[in-house]
mmCIF file of C-alpha atoms in Angstrom:
data_model
loop_
_atom_site.group_PDB
_atom_site.id
_atom_site.type_symbol
_atom_site.label_atom_id
_atom_site.label_comp_id
_atom_site.label_asym_id
_atom_site.label_seq_id
_atom_site.Cartn_x
_atom_site.Cartn_y
_atom_site.Cartn_z
ATOM 1 C CA MET A 1 0.000 0.000 0.000
ATOM 2 C CA ARG A 2 2.782 2.374 1.024
ATOM 3 C CA SER A 3 4.732 1.558 -2.154
ATOM 4 C CA ARG A 4 1.747 2.411 -4.304
ATOM 5 C CA LEU A 5 1.241 5.687 -2.475
ATOM 6 C CA GLY A 6 4.935 6.501 -2.920
ATOM 7 C CA ILE A 7 4.764 5.844 -6.638
ATOM 8 C CA LEU A 8 1.668 8.015 -7.009
ATOM 9 C CA LEU A 9 3.315 10.833 -5.057
ATOM 10 C CA PHE A 10 6.434 10.585 -7.240
ATOM 11 C CA ILE A 11 4.349 10.868 -10.405
ATOM 12 C CA LEU A 12 2.435 13.895 -9.102
ATOM 13 C CA VAL A 13 5.645 15.694 -8.122
ATOM 14 C CA GLY A 14 7.139 14.973 -11.560
ATOM 15 C CA LEU A 15 4.088 16.337 -13.360
ATOM 16 C CA PHE A 16 4.074 19.454 -11.211
ATOM 17 C CA THR A 17 7.788 20.063 -11.865
ATOM 18 C CA ALA A 18 7.369 19.633 -15.625
ATOM 19 C CA LEU A 19 4.428 22.022 -15.621
ATOM 20 C CA VAL A 20 6.346 24.698 -13.725
ATOM 21 C CA ILE A 21 9.441 24.398 -15.926
ATOM 22 C CA GLY A 22 7.355 24.468 -19.104
ATOM 23 C CA PHE A 23 5.443 27.520 -17.943
ATOM 24 C CA GLN A 24 8.658 29.325 -17.072
ATOM 25 C CA ASN A 25 10.130 28.587 -20.512
ATOM 26 C CA ASP A 26 6.987 29.853 -22.250
ATOM 27 C CA LEU A 27 7.085 32.969 -20.124
ATOM 28 C CA LEU A 28 10.766 33.484 -20.908
ATOM 29 C CA PHE A 29 10.275 33.151 -24.667
ATOM 30 C CA ALA A 30 7.217 35.425 -24.554
ATOM 31 C CA GLN A 31 9.248 38.071 -22.752
ATOM 32 C CA LEU A 32 11.962 37.843 -25.395
ATOM 33 C CA GLY A 33 9.401 38.115 -28.217
ATOM 34 C CA TYR A 34 10.757 34.887 -29.682
ATOM 35 C CA ASP A 35 7.504 33.555 -31.123
ATOM 36 C CA GLU A 36 6.618 36.885 -32.649
ATOM 37 C CA GLU A 37 9.994 37.226 -34.318
ATOM 38 C CA GLN A 38 9.960 33.722 -35.696
ATOM 39 C CA GLU A 39 6.461 34.210 -37.027
ATOM 40 C CA GLY A 40 7.525 37.458 -38.695
ATOM 41 C CA LEU A 41 10.464 35.757 -40.377
ATOM 42 C CA LYS A 42 8.150 33.150 -41.830
ATOM 43 C CA GLU A 43 5.768 35.715 -43.354
ATOM 44 C CA ARG A 44 6.128 35.954 -47.130
ATOM 45 C CA ILE A 45 5.426 38.931 -49.325
ATOM 46 C CA VAL A 46 3.663 37.936 -52.525
ATOM 47 C CA ILE A 47 3.843 40.098 -55.657
ATOM 48 C CA ARG A 48 1.425 39.145 -58.428
ATOM 49 C CA PHE A 49 3.034 40.133 -61.749
ATOM 50 C CA SER A 50 0.680 40.013 -64.737
ATOM 51 C CA HIS A 51 1.681 40.411 -68.386
ATOM 52 C CA VAL A 52 0.220 39.499 -71.779
ATOM 53 C CA VAL A 53 3.014 37.963 -73.855
ATOM 54 C CA ALA A 54 4.456 34.461 -74.055
ATOM 55 C CA GLU A 55 7.090 33.143 -71.671
ATOM 56 C CA ASN A 56 9.698 32.831 -74.467
ATOM 57 C CA THR A 57 9.640 36.533 -75.420
ATOM 58 C CA PRO A 58 11.993 39.218 -74.052
ATOM 59 C CA LYS A 59 9.389 40.368 -71.524
ATOM 60 C CA GLY A 60 8.392 36.845 -70.552
ATOM 61 C CA LEU A 61 11.998 35.793 -69.996
ATOM 62 C CA ALA A 62 12.817 38.983 -68.097
ATOM 63 C CA ALA A 63 9.824 38.511 -65.786
ATOM 64 C CA GLU A 64 10.954 34.994 -64.858
ATOM 65 C CA HIS A 65 14.552 36.136 -64.393
ATOM 66 C CA PHE A 66 13.403 38.952 -62.124
ATOM 67 C CA SER A 67 11.244 36.570 -60.076
ATOM 68 C CA GLN A 68 14.201 34.271 -59.453
ATOM 69 C CA LEU A 69 16.535 37.125 -58.507
ATOM 70 C CA VAL A 70 14.068 38.593 -56.015
ATOM 71 C CA SER A 71 13.663 35.208 -54.345
ATOM 72 C CA GLN A 72 17.443 34.813 -54.095
ATOM 73 C CA LYS A 73 18.108 38.322 -52.818
ATOM 74 C CA THR A 74 15.373 38.160 -50.158
ATOM 75 C CA HIS A 75 16.138 34.536 -49.191
ATOM 76 C CA GLY A 76 12.620 33.500 -50.136
ATOM 77 C CA ARG A 77 10.926 36.223 -48.132
ATOM 78 C CA VAL A 78 9.450 37.767 -51.307
ATOM 79 C CA GLU A 79 7.734 35.656 -53.957
ATOM 80 C CA VAL A 80 7.047 37.166 -57.372
ATOM 81 C CA GLN A 81 4.259 35.139 -58.985
ATOM 82 C CA VAL A 82 4.365 35.638 -62.766
ATOM 83 C CA PHE A 83 1.171 35.274 -64.824
ATOM 84 C CA PRO A 84 2.019 35.437 -68.573
ATOM 85 C CA ASN A 85 -0.102 35.303 -71.750
ATOM 86 C CA GLY A 86 -2.913 37.432 -70.348
ATOM 87 C CA ILE A 87 -3.942 34.638 -67.958
ATOM 88 C CA LEU A 88 -5.191 37.184 -65.423
ATOM 89 C CA TYR A 89 -5.728 40.404 -67.352
ATOM 90 C CA SER A 90 -5.477 41.624 -70.936
ATOM 91 C CA ASP A 91 -3.436 44.617 -72.039
ATOM 92 C CA THR A 92 -6.657 46.649 -71.981
ATOM 93 C CA THR A 93 -7.569 45.749 -68.369
ATOM 94 C CA GLU A 94 -4.261 45.328 -66.533
ATOM 95 C CA LEU A 95 -3.775 49.026 -65.714
ATOM 96 C CA LYS A 96 -7.099 49.231 -63.892
ATOM 97 C CA ALA A 97 -6.384 45.942 -62.103
ATOM 98 C CA LEU A 98 -3.116 47.424 -60.833
ATOM 99 C CA GLN A 99 -4.778 50.632 -59.655
ATOM 100 C CA ASP A 100 -7.538 48.610 -57.961
ATOM 101 C CA GLY A 101 -4.935 46.550 -56.078
ATOM 102 C CA ASP A 102 -5.932 43.241 -57.687
ATOM 103 C CA ILE A 103 -2.339 42.776 -58.847
ATOM 104 C CA GLN A 104 0.845 44.480 -57.713
ATOM 105 C CA MET A 105 2.975 44.581 -60.841
ATOM 106 C CA ILE A 106 2.603 44.899 -64.621
ATOM 107 C CA ALA A 107 4.822 45.643 -67.624
ATOM 108 C CA PRO A 108 2.556 47.236 -70.244
ATOM 109 C CA ALA A 109 3.701 48.280 -73.685
ATOM 110 C CA VAL A 110 4.671 51.934 -73.459
ATOM 111 C CA SER A 111 1.965 52.738 -76.036
ATOM 112 C CA ASN A 112 -0.742 51.746 -73.548
ATOM 113 C CA LEU A 113 0.488 54.344 -71.081
ATOM 114 C CA SER A 114 -0.507 57.190 -73.387
ATOM 115 C CA GLU A 115 -3.985 56.615 -71.926
ATOM 116 C CA VAL A 116 -2.537 57.489 -68.496
ATOM 117 C CA ASP A 117 -0.633 60.553 -69.714
ATOM 118 C CA PRO A 118 -0.277 61.780 -73.334
ATOM 119 C CA ALA A 119 3.458 62.367 -72.807
ATOM 120 C CA TRP A 120 3.976 58.619 -73.250
ATOM 121 C CA SER A 121 2.874 58.896 -76.886
ATOM 122 C CA ALA A 122 6.383 60.239 -77.540
ATOM 123 C CA LEU A 123 7.716 56.678 -77.586
ATOM 124 C CA ASP A 124 5.347 55.799 -80.445
ATOM 125 C CA LEU A 125 6.812 58.404 -82.808
ATOM 126 C CA PRO A 126 8.137 56.675 -85.953
ATOM 127 C CA TYR A 127 11.904 56.356 -86.296
ATOM 128 C CA LEU A 128 12.341 57.835 -82.824
ATOM 129 C CA PHE A 129 15.403 55.708 -82.031
ATOM 130 C CA HIS A 130 18.233 54.773 -84.339
ATOM 131 C CA ASP A 131 19.436 51.675 -82.472
ATOM 132 C CA HIS A 132 19.398 49.909 -79.092
ATOM 133 C CA ALA A 133 22.224 52.052 -77.735
ATOM 134 C CA GLU A 134 20.125 55.154 -78.338
ATOM 135 C CA VAL A 135 17.119 53.508 -76.655
ATOM 136 C CA ASN A 136 19.170 52.743 -73.545
ATOM 137 C CA GLN A 137 20.647 56.235 -73.466
ATOM 138 C CA ALA A 138 17.226 57.890 -73.656
ATOM 139 C CA LEU A 139 15.271 55.696 -71.265
ATOM 140 C CA SER A 140 17.971 55.514 -68.601
ATOM 141 C CA GLY A 141 18.333 59.288 -68.784
ATOM 142 C CA LYS A 142 16.139 62.392 -68.769
ATOM 143 C CA ILE A 143 13.502 61.073 -71.181
ATOM 144 C CA GLY A 144 12.818 58.024 -69.037
ATOM 145 C CA SER A 145 12.817 60.123 -65.869
ATOM 146 C CA LEU A 146 10.278 62.598 -67.270
ATOM 147 C CA LEU A 147 7.965 59.772 -68.295
ATOM 148 C CA PHE A 148 8.129 57.992 -64.944
ATOM 149 C CA ASP A 149 7.350 61.290 -63.180
ATOM 150 C CA THR A 150 3.906 61.259 -64.823
ATOM 151 C CA LEU A 151 2.943 58.023 -63.026
ATOM 152 C CA ASP A 152 3.032 59.344 -59.463
ATOM 153 C CA ALA A 153 -0.325 61.084 -59.779
ATOM 154 C CA HIS A 154 -1.894 57.765 -60.799
ATOM 155 C CA ASN A 155 -0.599 55.760 -57.811
ATOM 156 C CA MET A 156 1.966 53.935 -59.924
ATOM 157 C CA LYS A 157 5.695 53.492 -59.363
ATOM 158 C CA GLY A 158 7.959 53.148 -62.409
ATOM 159 C CA LEU A 159 10.766 50.661 -61.829
ATOM 160 C CA ALA A 160 12.459 50.103 -65.203
ATOM 161 C CA PHE A 161 12.145 49.976 -68.965
ATOM 162 C CA TRP A 162 12.439 46.604 -70.676
ATOM 163 C CA THR A 163 12.905 46.420 -74.415
ATOM 164 C CA SER A 164 11.210 44.090 -76.873
ATOM 165 C CA GLY A 165 13.105 45.497 -79.819
ATOM 166 C CA PHE A 166 12.104 47.328 -82.962
ATOM 167 C CA LYS A 167 8.862 46.803 -84.854
ATOM 168 C CA GLN A 168 8.479 45.372 -88.326
ATOM 169 C CA MET A 169 5.548 45.581 -90.752
ATOM 170 C CA THR A 170 3.631 42.471 -91.866
ATOM 171 C CA ASP A 171 0.601 42.063 -94.111
ATOM 172 C CA ASN A 172 -1.273 39.668 -96.359
ATOM 173 C CA ARG A 173 -1.906 41.694 -99.527
ATOM 174 C CA ASN A 174 1.402 42.754 -101.053
ATOM 175 C CA PRO A 175 5.019 43.512 -100.180
ATOM 176 C CA LEU A 176 5.381 46.763 -98.236
ATOM 177 C CA LEU A 177 8.123 48.614 -100.067
ATOM 178 C CA SER A 178 6.759 52.130 -100.450
ATOM 179 C CA VAL A 179 4.212 54.201 -98.590
ATOM 180 C CA ALA A 180 1.710 53.576 -101.390
ATOM 181 C CA ASP A 181 1.692 49.842 -100.585
ATOM 182 C CA PHE A 182 -0.336 50.452 -97.399
ATOM 183 C CA ALA A 183 -3.318 51.962 -99.203
ATOM 184 C CA GLY A 184 -6.677 50.456 -98.281
ATOM 185 C CA GLN A 185 -5.334 47.940 -95.768
ATOM 186 C CA ARG A 186 -6.624 47.378 -92.239
ATOM 187 C CA PHE A 187 -3.754 47.341 -89.741
ATOM 188 C CA ARG A 188 -3.936 46.284 -86.121
ATOM 189 C CA ILE A 189 -2.294 48.714 -83.712
ATOM 190 C CA ILE A 190 -1.857 48.996 -79.971
ATOM 191 C CA PRO A 191 -4.404 51.628 -78.899
ATOM 192 C CA SER A 192 -2.458 54.868 -79.396
ATOM 193 C CA THR A 193 -3.279 58.186 -81.015
ATOM 194 C CA VAL A 194 0.202 58.396 -82.560
ATOM 195 C CA LEU A 195 0.050 54.875 -84.017
ATOM 196 C CA ALA A 196 -3.439 55.547 -85.377
ATOM 197 C CA ALA A 197 -2.179 58.732 -87.042
ATOM 198 C CA GLN A 198 0.847 56.848 -88.397
ATOM 199 C CA MET A 199 -1.340 54.278 -90.125
ATOM 200 C CA ARG A 200 -3.716 56.895 -91.519
ATOM 201 C CA SER A 201 -0.715 58.813 -92.864
ATOM 202 C CA LEU A 202 0.403 55.638 -94.650
ATOM 203 C CA GLY A 203 -3.061 55.221 -96.180
ATOM 204 C CA ALA A 204 -4.129 52.298 -93.971
ATOM 205 C CA THR A 205 -7.054 52.019 -91.552
ATOM 206 C CA PRO A 206 -5.880 51.590 -87.959
ATOM 207 C CA VAL A 207 -7.673 48.917 -85.899
ATOM 208 C CA PRO A 208 -6.884 49.183 -82.153
ATOM 209 C CA MET A 209 -6.911 45.704 -80.623
ATOM 210 C CA GLY A 210 -5.626 43.693 -77.670
ATOM 211 C CA PHE A 211 -2.498 41.654 -78.389
ATOM 212 C CA ASN A 212 -4.021 38.235 -77.759
ATOM 213 C CA GLU A 213 -6.767 38.849 -80.330
ATOM 214 C CA VAL A 214 -4.415 39.522 -83.242
ATOM 215 C CA TYR A 215 -3.736 35.969 -84.448
ATOM 216 C CA ARG A 216 -7.419 35.087 -84.832
ATOM 217 C CA GLU A 217 -8.281 38.379 -86.537
ATOM 218 C CA LEU A 218 -5.471 37.882 -89.056
ATOM 219 C CA ALA A 219 -6.352 34.230 -89.622
ATOM 220 C CA ASP A 220 -9.994 35.114 -90.265
ATOM 221 C CA GLY A 221 -9.078 37.968 -92.601
ATOM 222 C CA ARG A 222 -10.768 40.704 -90.588
ATOM 223 C CA ILE A 223 -7.510 42.656 -90.606
ATOM 224 C CA ASP A 224 -4.782 42.653 -93.246
ATOM 225 C CA GLY A 225 -1.638 43.430 -91.305
ATOM 226 C CA GLU A 226 0.064 44.546 -88.121
ATOM 227 C CA GLU A 227 3.321 45.912 -86.735
ATOM 228 C CA ASN A 228 5.323 44.045 -84.117
ATOM 229 C CA THR A 229 8.701 42.861 -82.955
ATOM 230 C CA ILE A 230 10.206 39.709 -84.411
ATOM 231 C CA SER A 231 9.953 37.873 -81.083
ATOM 232 C CA ASN A 232 6.222 38.600 -80.837
ATOM 233 C CA ILE A 233 5.641 37.688 -84.474
ATOM 234 C CA TYR A 234 7.324 34.352 -83.852
ATOM 235 C CA SER A 235 6.051 33.482 -80.361
ATOM 236 C CA LYS A 236 2.418 34.246 -81.263
ATOM 237 C CA ARG A 237 2.755 32.464 -84.631
ATOM 238 C CA LEU A 238 1.711 35.582 -86.534
ATOM 239 C CA TYR A 239 4.130 34.584 -89.306
ATOM 240 C CA GLN A 240 1.835 31.644 -90.058
ATOM 241 C CA VAL A 241 -1.065 33.948 -90.967
ATOM 242 C CA GLN A 242 0.891 36.694 -92.781
ATOM 243 C CA ARG A 243 2.469 36.503 -96.234
ATOM 244 C CA TYR A 244 4.847 39.467 -96.219
ATOM 245 C CA MET A 245 7.191 41.149 -93.755
ATOM 246 C CA THR A 246 9.307 44.261 -94.185
ATOM 247 C CA LEU A 247 12.215 44.590 -91.763
ATOM 248 C CA SER A 248 11.822 48.328 -91.249
ATOM 249 C CA ASN A 249 12.757 48.966 -87.585
ATOM 250 C CA HIS A 250 10.386 51.916 -87.914
ATOM 251 C CA GLY A 251 9.128 51.936 -84.329
ATOM 252 C CA TYR A 252 10.194 50.986 -80.861
ATOM 253 C CA LEU A 253 8.307 48.519 -78.698
ATOM 254 C CA GLY A 254 9.240 48.596 -75.059
ATOM 255 C CA TYR A 255 7.633 47.937 -71.716
ATOM 256 C CA ALA A 256 7.446 50.053 -68.587
ATOM 257 C CA VAL A 257 7.767 47.864 -65.506
ATOM 258 C CA ILE A 258 5.356 49.325 -62.972
ATOM 259 C CA MET A 259 4.309 48.549 -59.420
ATOM 260 C CA SER A 260 1.330 49.791 -57.438
ATOM 261 C CA LYS A 261 2.646 52.815 -55.505
ATOM 262 C CA PRO A 262 0.636 52.141 -52.321
ATOM 263 C CA PHE A 263 1.955 48.581 -52.345
ATOM 264 C CA TRP A 264 5.523 49.776 -52.980
ATOM 265 C CA ASP A 265 5.280 52.287 -50.145
ATOM 266 C CA SER A 266 4.091 49.521 -47.794
ATOM 267 C CA LEU A 267 7.227 47.430 -48.339
ATOM 268 C CA PRO A 268 10.097 47.515 -45.824
ATOM 269 C CA ALA A 269 13.112 49.528 -46.953
ATOM 270 C CA ASP A 270 15.337 46.442 -47.215
ATOM 271 C CA VAL A 271 12.800 44.708 -49.465
ATOM 272 C CA GLN A 272 12.551 47.780 -51.695
ATOM 273 C CA ALA A 273 16.346 47.804 -52.002
ATOM 274 C CA SER A 274 16.436 44.111 -52.952
ATOM 275 C CA ILE A 275 13.716 44.593 -55.568
ATOM 276 C CA GLN A 276 15.495 47.563 -57.116
ATOM 277 C CA GLU A 277 18.774 45.657 -57.213
ATOM 278 C CA ALA A 278 17.076 42.664 -58.871
ATOM 279 C CA MET A 279 15.380 44.991 -61.365
ATOM 280 C CA GLN A 280 18.655 46.667 -62.371
ATOM 281 C CA GLU A 281 20.322 43.308 -62.934
ATOM 282 C CA THR A 282 17.314 41.974 -64.868
ATOM 283 C CA THR A 283 17.188 45.032 -67.122
ATOM 284 C CA ALA A 284 20.872 44.681 -68.020
ATOM 285 C CA TRP A 285 20.403 40.950 -68.603
ATOM 286 C CA SER A 286 17.337 41.540 -70.786
ATOM 287 C CA ASN A 287 19.053 44.188 -72.902
ATOM 288 C CA GLN A 288 21.838 41.711 -73.705
ATOM 289 C CA HIS A 289 19.497 38.864 -74.621
ATOM 290 C CA THR A 290 16.820 40.678 -76.661
ATOM 291 C CA ALA A 291 18.956 41.193 -79.773
ATOM 292 C CA GLU A 292 20.108 37.559 -79.631
ATOM 293 C CA LEU A 293 16.509 36.344 -79.360
ATOM 294 C CA ASP A 294 15.462 38.481 -82.341
ATOM 295 C CA LYS A 295 18.186 36.916 -84.483
ATOM 296 C CA LYS A 296 17.209 33.404 -83.436
ATOM 297 C CA ASP A 297 13.486 33.973 -84.015
ATOM 298 C CA LEU A 298 14.083 35.625 -87.386
ATOM 299 C CA ALA A 299 16.107 32.584 -88.474
ATOM 300 C CA LEU A 300 13.251 30.295 -87.413
ATOM 301 C CA ILE A 301 10.731 32.382 -89.379
ATOM 302 C CA GLN A 302 12.992 32.241 -92.426
ATOM 303 C CA GLU A 303 13.330 28.478 -92.081
ATOM 304 C CA SER A 304 9.548 28.101 -92.027
ATOM 305 C CA ARG A 305 9.283 29.761 -95.469
ATOM 306 C CA SER A 306 5.884 31.080 -94.454
ATOM 307 C CA MET A 307 6.642 34.696 -95.356
ATOM 308 C CA ALA A 308 8.414 36.679 -98.019
ATOM 309 C CA ILE A 309 10.817 38.874 -96.044
ATOM 310 C CA HIS A 310 12.101 42.183 -97.398
ATOM 311 C CA VAL A 311 14.904 44.163 -95.750
ATOM 312 C CA GLN A 312 14.186 47.871 -96.080
ATOM 313 C CA THR A 313 16.852 49.711 -98.061
ATOM 314 C CA PRO A 314 18.352 53.031 -96.896
ATOM 315 C CA VAL A 315 16.494 54.816 -99.706
ATOM 316 C CA GLU A 316 13.180 53.242 -98.693
ATOM 317 C CA ARG A 317 13.811 54.073 -95.041
ATOM 318 C CA ALA A 318 14.537 57.708 -95.883
ATOM 319 C CA ALA A 319 11.295 57.952 -97.868
ATOM 320 C CA TRP A 320 9.173 56.422 -95.071
ATOM 321 C CA GLU A 321 10.870 58.586 -92.451
ATOM 322 C CA ALA A 322 10.359 61.811 -94.417
ATOM 323 C CA HIS A 323 6.699 60.929 -95.029
ATOM 324 C CA LEU A 324 6.041 60.291 -91.320
ATOM 325 C CA ARG A 325 8.116 63.168 -89.902
ATOM 326 C CA PRO A 326 5.139 65.599 -89.674
ATOM 327 C CA LEU A 327 3.755 63.454 -86.844
ATOM 328 C CA TYR A 328 6.399 64.980 -84.546
ATOM 329 C CA GLN A 329 4.894 68.438 -84.958
ATOM 330 C CA GLN A 330 1.336 67.107 -84.870
ATOM 331 C CA PHE A 331 1.787 65.615 -81.387
ATOM 332 C CA ALA A 332 4.265 68.104 -79.929
ATOM 333 C CA SER A 333 1.653 69.779 -77.707
ATOM 334 C CA ASP A 334 0.500 66.420 -76.294
ATOM 335 C CA ILE A 335 4.055 65.339 -75.546
ATOM 336 C CA GLY A 336 5.125 68.617 -73.968
ATOM 337 C CA ASP A 337 7.936 71.089 -74.575
ATOM 338 C CA GLU A 338 10.496 69.613 -72.177
ATOM 339 C CA LEU A 339 10.188 66.084 -73.538
ATOM 340 C CA MET A 340 10.232 67.268 -77.157
ATOM 341 C CA GLN A 341 13.410 69.243 -76.442
ATOM 342 C CA GLU A 342 15.061 66.099 -75.036
ATOM 343 C CA ILE A 343 14.036 64.151 -78.162
ATOM 344 C CA GLU A 344 15.467 66.850 -80.402
ATOM 345 C CA ARG A 345 18.694 66.850 -78.374
ATOM 346 C CA LEU A 346 18.919 63.054 -78.744
ATOM 347 C CA HIS A 347 18.571 63.294 -82.529
ATOM 348 C CA GLN A 348 21.142 66.081 -82.787
ATOM 349 C CA GLN A 349 23.725 63.860 -81.054
ATOM 350 C CA ARG A 350 23.491 61.195 -83.784
ATOM 351 C CA PRO A 351 26.527 60.783 -86.031
ATOM 352 C CA ARG A 352 25.783 62.370 -89.386
ATOM 353 C CA PRO A 353 25.972 60.112 -92.488
ATOM 354 C CA LYS A 354 29.240 60.495 -94.361
#
């Protein structure tokens, strides 16, 4: 009897001791804020990044590269979830989705931003840039800074410019050698007053349309042609429903990488720094790879023998450029004096033909 009582007493003392020690440890950790800190370290910041092009395009590749860099630089604390091909929003709805807070990040074609502020229509002017070096000089300098300044009033934060390259002309009716060859054709454009005026000046009817609608409209014959970069023409299989392409490099197609400003302002300073560092590295990486991708995709289009491809001659380029030059004066008031002066300064710095 006594032995049983002793055993029971031993068990009760042991339980009481364990309870006291456990309580003291919990109290100690609570005083140190241990649980709260550990929970905070486990919290992840999710950035939903929506765009409308394929994964194997310059923008698609840059978005994935950026996502990986952010994860590495924040040790997994920040996750950039990339949604390509218009899975979430089209190029006509993504701006509103960003402003409504439904997504945190987009990279619209610069043409689409002319709806936010008409100054952005400057980047749609024909033959604005001579080459990629000139693009980088302009957008990393005063021109890019002036354009990003317009976004603040719309609760958007400009992070970088990514390039998709220069645009080419494609159509189904006839080779596009002279301005007269555009007459009577229906050309898809990104919604833009400058691009609409460009097509009307060439004698074509502009048809504003979302990017992911273009293939079907061309295949069904509701439009005759379009302008786009080689990577987009290849990745969206537009070369399969077009007979002719002129390598004209007449326009620039780039993307402004934008984040919701309220969301950006809510991020800790160290996270902002990591994102900016990842963005700078991604932009440099993308600039190097875009030209290589264009060459590869052009070779694949040529191998398919689906299109007759014409390389614009210097004489043809000069004629197109002279014909379209009045658009600069037509849209000068929309673009603004300061930005137009920077564009003029950029052109004056070009080496003159010998």
